[in-house]
Amino acid sequence: MRSALGGPRLLLRRLREISAEPVSAQTRLDKIVVQIAANMVAEVCSVYVLRADHRLELYATEGLNREAVHQTTMHAGEGLVGLIARSAEPLALSEAQDHPAFAYKPETGEEVYHSFLGVPILRGGSTLGVLVVQNKVRRVYSEEEVEALQTTAMLLAELIASGELQAIEDPRDLALYRPASLKGAPMNEGVGLGHVLLHEPRVVVKQLVAEDLSRELTRLEQAVDAMRASIDELVAHGDRIGAGEHRDVLETVRMVAYDQGWCAGCARR
């Protein structure tokens, strides 16, 4: 994809700069959709966020009626946006209104737009929202444009997951904070009660584009070396706690750590 602003890499750099600005969450989202629309050469860019009640709410837009922000909602599965949220797959159409799932929302003023490209905002396999661009002319979006929008949606996923949108809405209203149900396999009869704790705190990735590729590859190699050294040390001192299955597990982990197939940076060794 080529655009007046230099393509997706420059777009992600600009979005990262916006993410670092000391502005409100709503202002940040408003600036982000303006940048995406300009880079994608689109008249419209909109961000829909999935709420805990399984409804998608329009959180920011460039091109649609601003009065529709936080007023327009739809069920997951309703309309093109809802279809993307439910399927977790991108959707590109040269004539959106001909699609059987199209649902007209008069308050948005979107009836003048024909082309439609939407991608899910995903994080950890869960859908957090939908990112959409639209054009008045009928156009066919390229695979490169779809991939660029998907990459941009990754940054928006981190913005939503960071909890910053709490300043806009009650955090309990977002799908990110809805209760989750986990089902386990019982090993013994009976009832057990307890608290679920995260093993490690969540790491929020704020920089998705490397400014210095060589430096990042060096950091990756150093991290891999440190990981392997740590595992080697565990294996070397495994006899202190006696022989058993734990040593077999450590040996298996070490085999994975030294496997050249999973790490591009390791392949150069």
Tab-separated table of C-alpha atoms in Angstrom:
chain	number	residue	atom	x	y	z
A	1	MET	CA	0.000	0.000	0.000
A	2	ARG	CA	1.297	3.430	-0.940
A	3	SER	CA	-0.123	6.645	0.410
A	4	ALA	CA	0.666	10.309	0.801
A	5	LEU	CA	2.042	9.679	4.275
A	6	GLY	CA	4.521	7.004	3.272
A	7	GLY	CA	2.878	3.681	4.069
A	8	PRO	CA	2.034	1.558	7.093
A	9	ARG	CA	5.433	1.748	8.784
A	10	LEU	CA	5.273	5.545	8.995
A	11	LEU	CA	1.654	5.270	10.124
A	12	LEU	CA	2.568	2.996	13.030
A	13	ARG	CA	5.378	5.338	14.030
A	14	ARG	CA	2.961	8.269	14.032
A	15	LEU	CA	0.383	6.307	16.039
A	16	ARG	CA	3.042	5.406	18.569
A	17	GLU	CA	3.892	9.107	18.918
A	18	ILE	CA	0.209	9.895	19.481
A	19	SER	CA	0.031	7.154	22.114
A	20	ALA	CA	2.824	8.899	24.027
A	21	GLU	CA	1.175	12.339	23.993
A	22	PRO	CA	-0.249	13.622	27.327
A	23	VAL	CA	-3.848	13.865	26.111
A	24	SER	CA	-7.153	12.331	27.136
A	25	ALA	CA	-8.123	8.862	25.911
A	26	GLN	CA	-10.881	10.271	23.688
A	27	THR	CA	-8.560	12.853	22.127
A	28	ARG	CA	-5.993	10.123	21.508
A	29	LEU	CA	-8.546	7.940	19.722
A	30	ASP	CA	-9.777	10.912	17.681
A	31	LYS	CA	-6.221	11.645	16.516
A	32	ILE	CA	-5.581	7.996	15.719
A	33	VAL	CA	-8.577	7.639	13.374
A	34	VAL	CA	-7.568	10.845	11.546
A	35	GLN	CA	-4.073	9.448	10.933
A	36	ILE	CA	-5.369	6.061	9.767
A	37	ALA	CA	-7.866	7.642	7.359
A	38	ALA	CA	-5.185	9.880	5.842
A	39	ASN	CA	-2.676	7.042	5.477
A	40	MET	CA	-5.212	4.652	3.956
A	41	VAL	CA	-6.526	7.402	1.633
A	42	ALA	CA	-10.018	6.829	3.054
A	43	GLU	CA	-12.798	9.279	3.803
A	44	VAL	CA	-13.825	7.340	6.905
A	45	CYS	CA	-12.030	5.579	9.736
A	46	SER	CA	-13.971	4.310	12.748
A	47	VAL	CA	-13.158	2.370	15.897
A	48	TYR	CA	-15.816	0.181	17.508
A	49	VAL	CA	-15.149	-1.276	20.966
A	50	LEU	CA	-16.848	-4.440	22.234
A	51	ARG	CA	-18.690	-4.001	25.523
A	52	ALA	CA	-19.373	-6.569	28.199
A	53	ASP	CA	-23.002	-6.845	27.046
A	54	HIS	CA	-21.737	-8.087	23.649
A	55	ARG	CA	-22.604	-4.809	21.918
A	56	LEU	CA	-20.201	-2.855	19.749
A	57	GLU	CA	-20.025	0.863	20.498
A	58	LEU	CA	-18.677	3.514	18.149
A	59	TYR	CA	-15.823	5.068	20.151
A	60	ALA	CA	-14.213	7.341	17.563
A	61	THR	CA	-14.642	8.272	13.909
A	62	GLU	CA	-13.218	10.417	11.166
A	63	GLY	CA	-15.753	10.945	8.393
A	64	LEU	CA	-19.001	9.753	10.007
A	65	ASN	CA	-21.187	12.072	12.063
A	66	ARG	CA	-19.371	12.887	15.317
A	67	GLU	CA	-22.724	12.952	17.150
A	68	ALA	CA	-22.930	9.183	16.613
A	69	VAL	CA	-19.848	8.548	18.791
A	70	HIS	CA	-20.893	6.634	21.944
A	71	GLN	CA	-24.467	6.665	20.612
A	72	THR	CA	-24.298	4.091	17.818
A	73	THR	CA	-24.220	0.499	19.033
A	74	MET	CA	-24.919	-2.894	17.521
A	75	HIS	CA	-24.961	-6.499	18.644
A	76	ALA	CA	-22.033	-8.770	17.835
A	77	GLY	CA	-23.200	-10.362	14.586
A	78	GLU	CA	-25.324	-7.368	13.576
A	79	GLY	CA	-24.278	-5.528	10.425
A	80	LEU	CA	-20.879	-5.719	8.789
A	81	VAL	CA	-19.088	-4.565	11.927
A	82	GLY	CA	-20.881	-7.152	14.033
A	83	LEU	CA	-20.099	-9.838	11.462
A	84	ILE	CA	-16.387	-9.054	11.708
A	85	ALA	CA	-16.524	-9.102	15.509
A	86	ARG	CA	-18.226	-12.499	15.535
A	87	SER	CA	-16.062	-14.137	12.840
A	88	ALA	CA	-12.792	-12.448	13.920
A	89	GLU	CA	-11.938	-12.214	10.206
A	90	PRO	CA	-11.303	-9.163	7.988
A	91	LEU	CA	-13.933	-8.139	5.440
A	92	ALA	CA	-13.276	-6.065	2.290
A	93	LEU	CA	-16.132	-4.974	0.020
A	94	SER	CA	-16.277	-2.662	-2.988
A	95	GLU	CA	-20.027	-2.178	-2.423
A	96	ALA	CA	-20.902	-2.625	1.231
A	97	GLN	CA	-24.615	-1.982	0.869
A	98	ASP	CA	-25.022	-5.005	-1.410
A	99	HIS	CA	-23.823	-7.362	1.321
A	100	PRO	CA	-26.697	-9.260	3.018
A	101	ALA	CA	-25.314	-8.431	6.475
A	102	PHE	CA	-25.267	-4.667	5.858
A	103	ALA	CA	-27.247	-2.759	8.503
A	104	TYR	CA	-27.924	0.926	7.957
A	105	LYS	CA	-27.425	3.256	10.923
A	106	PRO	CA	-28.987	6.598	9.869
A	107	GLU	CA	-27.346	8.613	12.656
A	108	THR	CA	-23.876	7.884	11.240
A	109	GLY	CA	-24.475	9.334	7.766
A	110	GLU	CA	-22.655	6.433	6.123
A	111	GLU	CA	-25.091	6.037	3.224
A	112	VAL	CA	-22.772	7.995	0.877
A	113	TYR	CA	-19.901	5.530	1.355
A	114	HIS	CA	-19.612	2.426	-0.807
A	115	SER	CA	-16.289	0.670	-0.233
A	116	PHE	CA	-15.740	-0.951	3.161
A	117	LEU	CA	-12.736	-2.568	4.827
A	118	GLY	CA	-12.956	-3.809	8.408
A	119	VAL	CA	-10.629	-5.887	10.582
A	120	PRO	CA	-11.099	-7.266	14.103
A	121	ILE	CA	-9.124	-5.767	16.976
A	122	LEU	CA	-7.702	-8.925	18.535
A	123	ARG	CA	-5.620	-9.622	21.606
A	124	GLY	CA	-4.811	-13.033	22.987
A	125	GLY	CA	-7.369	-14.649	20.706
A	126	SER	CA	-10.191	-12.438	22.014
A	127	THR	CA	-12.021	-9.775	20.010
A	128	LEU	CA	-11.883	-6.341	21.664
A	129	GLY	CA	-13.413	-4.334	18.830
A	130	VAL	CA	-13.415	-3.586	15.098
A	131	LEU	CA	-11.417	-1.099	13.010
A	132	VAL	CA	-13.086	0.144	9.801
A	133	VAL	CA	-12.178	2.365	6.845
A	134	GLN	CA	-14.649	3.426	4.133
A	135	ASN	CA	-14.535	5.215	0.770
A	136	LYS	CA	-17.141	6.960	-1.344
A	137	VAL	CA	-15.817	5.437	-4.558
A	138	ARG	CA	-16.099	1.746	-5.268
A	139	ARG	CA	-12.593	0.360	-4.840
A	140	VAL	CA	-10.979	-3.012	-4.312
A	141	TYR	CA	-8.736	-3.063	-1.243
A	142	SER	CA	-5.455	-4.873	-1.795
A	143	GLU	CA	-4.061	-7.614	0.431
A	144	GLU	CA	-1.338	-5.196	1.490
A	145	GLU	CA	-3.955	-2.699	2.664
A	146	VAL	CA	-5.779	-5.412	4.620
A	147	GLU	CA	-2.530	-6.478	6.285
A	148	ALA	CA	-1.634	-2.860	7.073
A	149	LEU	CA	-4.982	-2.305	8.774
A	150	GLN	CA	-4.607	-5.562	10.721
A	151	THR	CA	-1.199	-4.440	11.959
A	152	THR	CA	-2.673	-1.090	12.989
A	153	ALA	CA	-5.430	-2.924	14.868
A	154	MET	CA	-2.725	-4.612	16.969
A	155	LEU	CA	-1.707	-1.226	18.341
A	156	LEU	CA	-5.325	-0.359	19.102
A	157	ALA	CA	-5.675	-3.679	20.933
A	158	GLU	CA	-2.828	-2.664	23.253
A	159	LEU	CA	-4.460	0.730	23.801
A	160	ILE	CA	-7.720	-0.951	24.835
A	161	ALA	CA	-5.942	-3.566	26.960
A	162	SER	CA	-3.917	-0.882	28.757
A	163	GLY	CA	-7.087	0.236	30.539
A	164	GLU	CA	-6.858	3.802	29.265
A	165	LEU	CA	-10.435	3.701	27.978
A	166	GLN	CA	-11.602	3.526	31.583
A	167	ALA	CA	-11.472	7.319	31.526
A	168	ILE	CA	-14.170	7.317	28.817
A	169	GLU	CA	-16.531	4.610	30.057
A	170	ASP	CA	-17.025	2.515	33.162
A	171	PRO	CA	-14.411	-0.279	32.770
A	172	ARG	CA	-17.026	-2.820	33.762
A	173	ASP	CA	-18.832	-1.988	30.513
A	174	LEU	CA	-15.971	-3.222	28.306
A	175	ALA	CA	-15.649	-6.810	27.092
A	176	LEU	CA	-12.047	-6.751	28.302
A	177	TYR	CA	-13.276	-6.737	31.908
A	178	ARG	CA	-16.242	-9.095	31.681
A	179	PRO	CA	-16.151	-12.198	33.901
A	180	ALA	CA	-14.570	-15.318	32.405
A	181	SER	CA	-15.594	-18.899	33.096
A	182	LEU	CA	-12.972	-21.652	33.084
A	183	LYS	CA	-13.749	-25.362	33.186
A	184	GLY	CA	-11.160	-27.807	34.469
A	185	ALA	CA	-10.818	-31.571	34.494
A	186	PRO	CA	-11.343	-33.026	38.008
A	187	MET	CA	-8.657	-35.360	39.319
A	188	ASN	CA	-10.493	-36.148	42.567
A	189	GLU	CA	-14.087	-35.972	43.699
A	190	GLY	CA	-15.046	-33.080	45.912
A	191	VAL	CA	-15.326	-29.294	45.931
A	192	GLY	CA	-12.448	-26.832	45.989
A	193	LEU	CA	-12.559	-23.066	46.480
A	194	GLY	CA	-9.741	-20.632	45.914
A	195	HIS	CA	-8.504	-17.471	44.246
A	196	VAL	CA	-7.124	-17.239	40.714
A	197	LEU	CA	-3.853	-15.298	40.518
A	198	LEU	CA	-1.802	-14.285	37.504
A	199	HIS	CA	1.583	-15.979	37.534
A	200	GLU	CA	3.224	-12.810	36.224
A	201	PRO	CA	1.989	-9.235	35.694
A	202	ARG	CA	0.761	-8.464	32.187
A	203	VAL	CA	3.316	-6.804	29.926
A	204	VAL	CA	1.836	-4.023	27.795
A	205	VAL	CA	3.604	-3.713	24.437
A	206	LYS	CA	3.608	-0.063	23.391
A	207	GLN	CA	6.270	-0.148	20.653
A	208	LEU	CA	5.309	-2.417	17.780
A	209	VAL	CA	7.722	-0.971	15.222
A	210	ALA	CA	11.492	-1.091	15.784
A	211	GLU	CA	13.379	2.143	15.151
A	212	ASP	CA	16.737	0.305	14.941
A	213	LEU	CA	16.354	-3.199	13.514
A	214	SER	CA	19.972	-4.231	14.133
A	215	ARG	CA	19.763	-3.159	17.769
A	216	GLU	CA	16.535	-5.117	18.289
A	217	LEU	CA	18.054	-8.254	16.715
A	218	THR	CA	21.060	-7.911	19.031
A	219	ARG	CA	18.743	-7.602	22.048
A	220	LEU	CA	16.846	-10.690	20.864
A	221	GLU	CA	20.050	-12.718	20.574
A	222	GLN	CA	21.180	-11.579	24.022
A	223	ALA	CA	17.815	-12.554	25.502
A	224	VAL	CA	17.945	-15.986	23.849
A	225	ASP	CA	21.493	-16.513	25.149
A	226	ALA	CA	20.402	-15.564	28.675
A	227	MET	CA	17.404	-17.904	28.490
A	228	ARG	CA	19.544	-20.817	27.319
A	229	ALA	CA	22.168	-20.171	29.997
A	230	SER	CA	19.467	-20.138	32.660
A	231	ILE	CA	18.033	-23.457	31.448
A	232	ASP	CA	21.514	-24.996	31.244
A	233	GLU	CA	22.100	-23.998	34.863
A	234	LEU	CA	18.818	-25.581	35.949
A	235	VAL	CA	19.712	-28.820	34.181
A	236	ALA	CA	23.259	-28.819	35.600
A	237	HIS	CA	21.980	-28.478	39.166
A	238	GLY	CA	18.944	-30.696	38.734
A	239	ASP	CA	20.617	-33.547	40.601
A	240	ARG	CA	20.473	-31.544	43.820
A	241	ILE	CA	16.806	-32.378	44.175
A	242	GLY	CA	17.225	-35.952	42.971
A	243	ALA	CA	16.435	-37.778	39.771
A	244	GLY	CA	12.947	-37.933	38.391
A	245	GLU	CA	10.518	-36.577	35.821
A	246	HIS	CA	11.534	-32.996	36.559
A	247	ARG	CA	14.888	-33.609	34.853
A	248	ASP	CA	13.180	-35.015	31.765
A	249	VAL	CA	11.014	-31.895	31.641
A	250	LEU	CA	14.065	-29.629	31.886
A	251	GLU	CA	15.861	-31.570	29.161
A	252	THR	CA	12.805	-31.194	26.918
A	253	VAL	CA	12.659	-27.457	27.592
A	254	ARG	CA	16.350	-27.177	26.739
A	255	MET	CA	15.799	-29.000	23.436
A	256	VAL	CA	13.086	-26.480	22.551
A	257	ALA	CA	15.302	-23.559	23.589
A	258	TYR	CA	18.064	-24.701	21.247
A	259	ASP	CA	15.720	-25.502	18.359
A	260	GLN	CA	16.661	-23.309	15.373
A	261	GLY	CA	13.174	-23.427	13.875
A	262	TRP	CA	11.259	-21.119	16.259
A	263	CYS	CA	13.576	-18.132	16.400
A	264	ALA	CA	14.588	-16.151	13.299
A	265	GLY	CA	17.387	-14.460	15.202
A	266	CYS	CA	18.810	-17.839	16.274
A	267	ALA	CA	18.898	-19.124	12.703
A	268	ARG	CA	21.891	-16.938	11.923
A	269	ARG	CA	24.075	-18.724	14.470
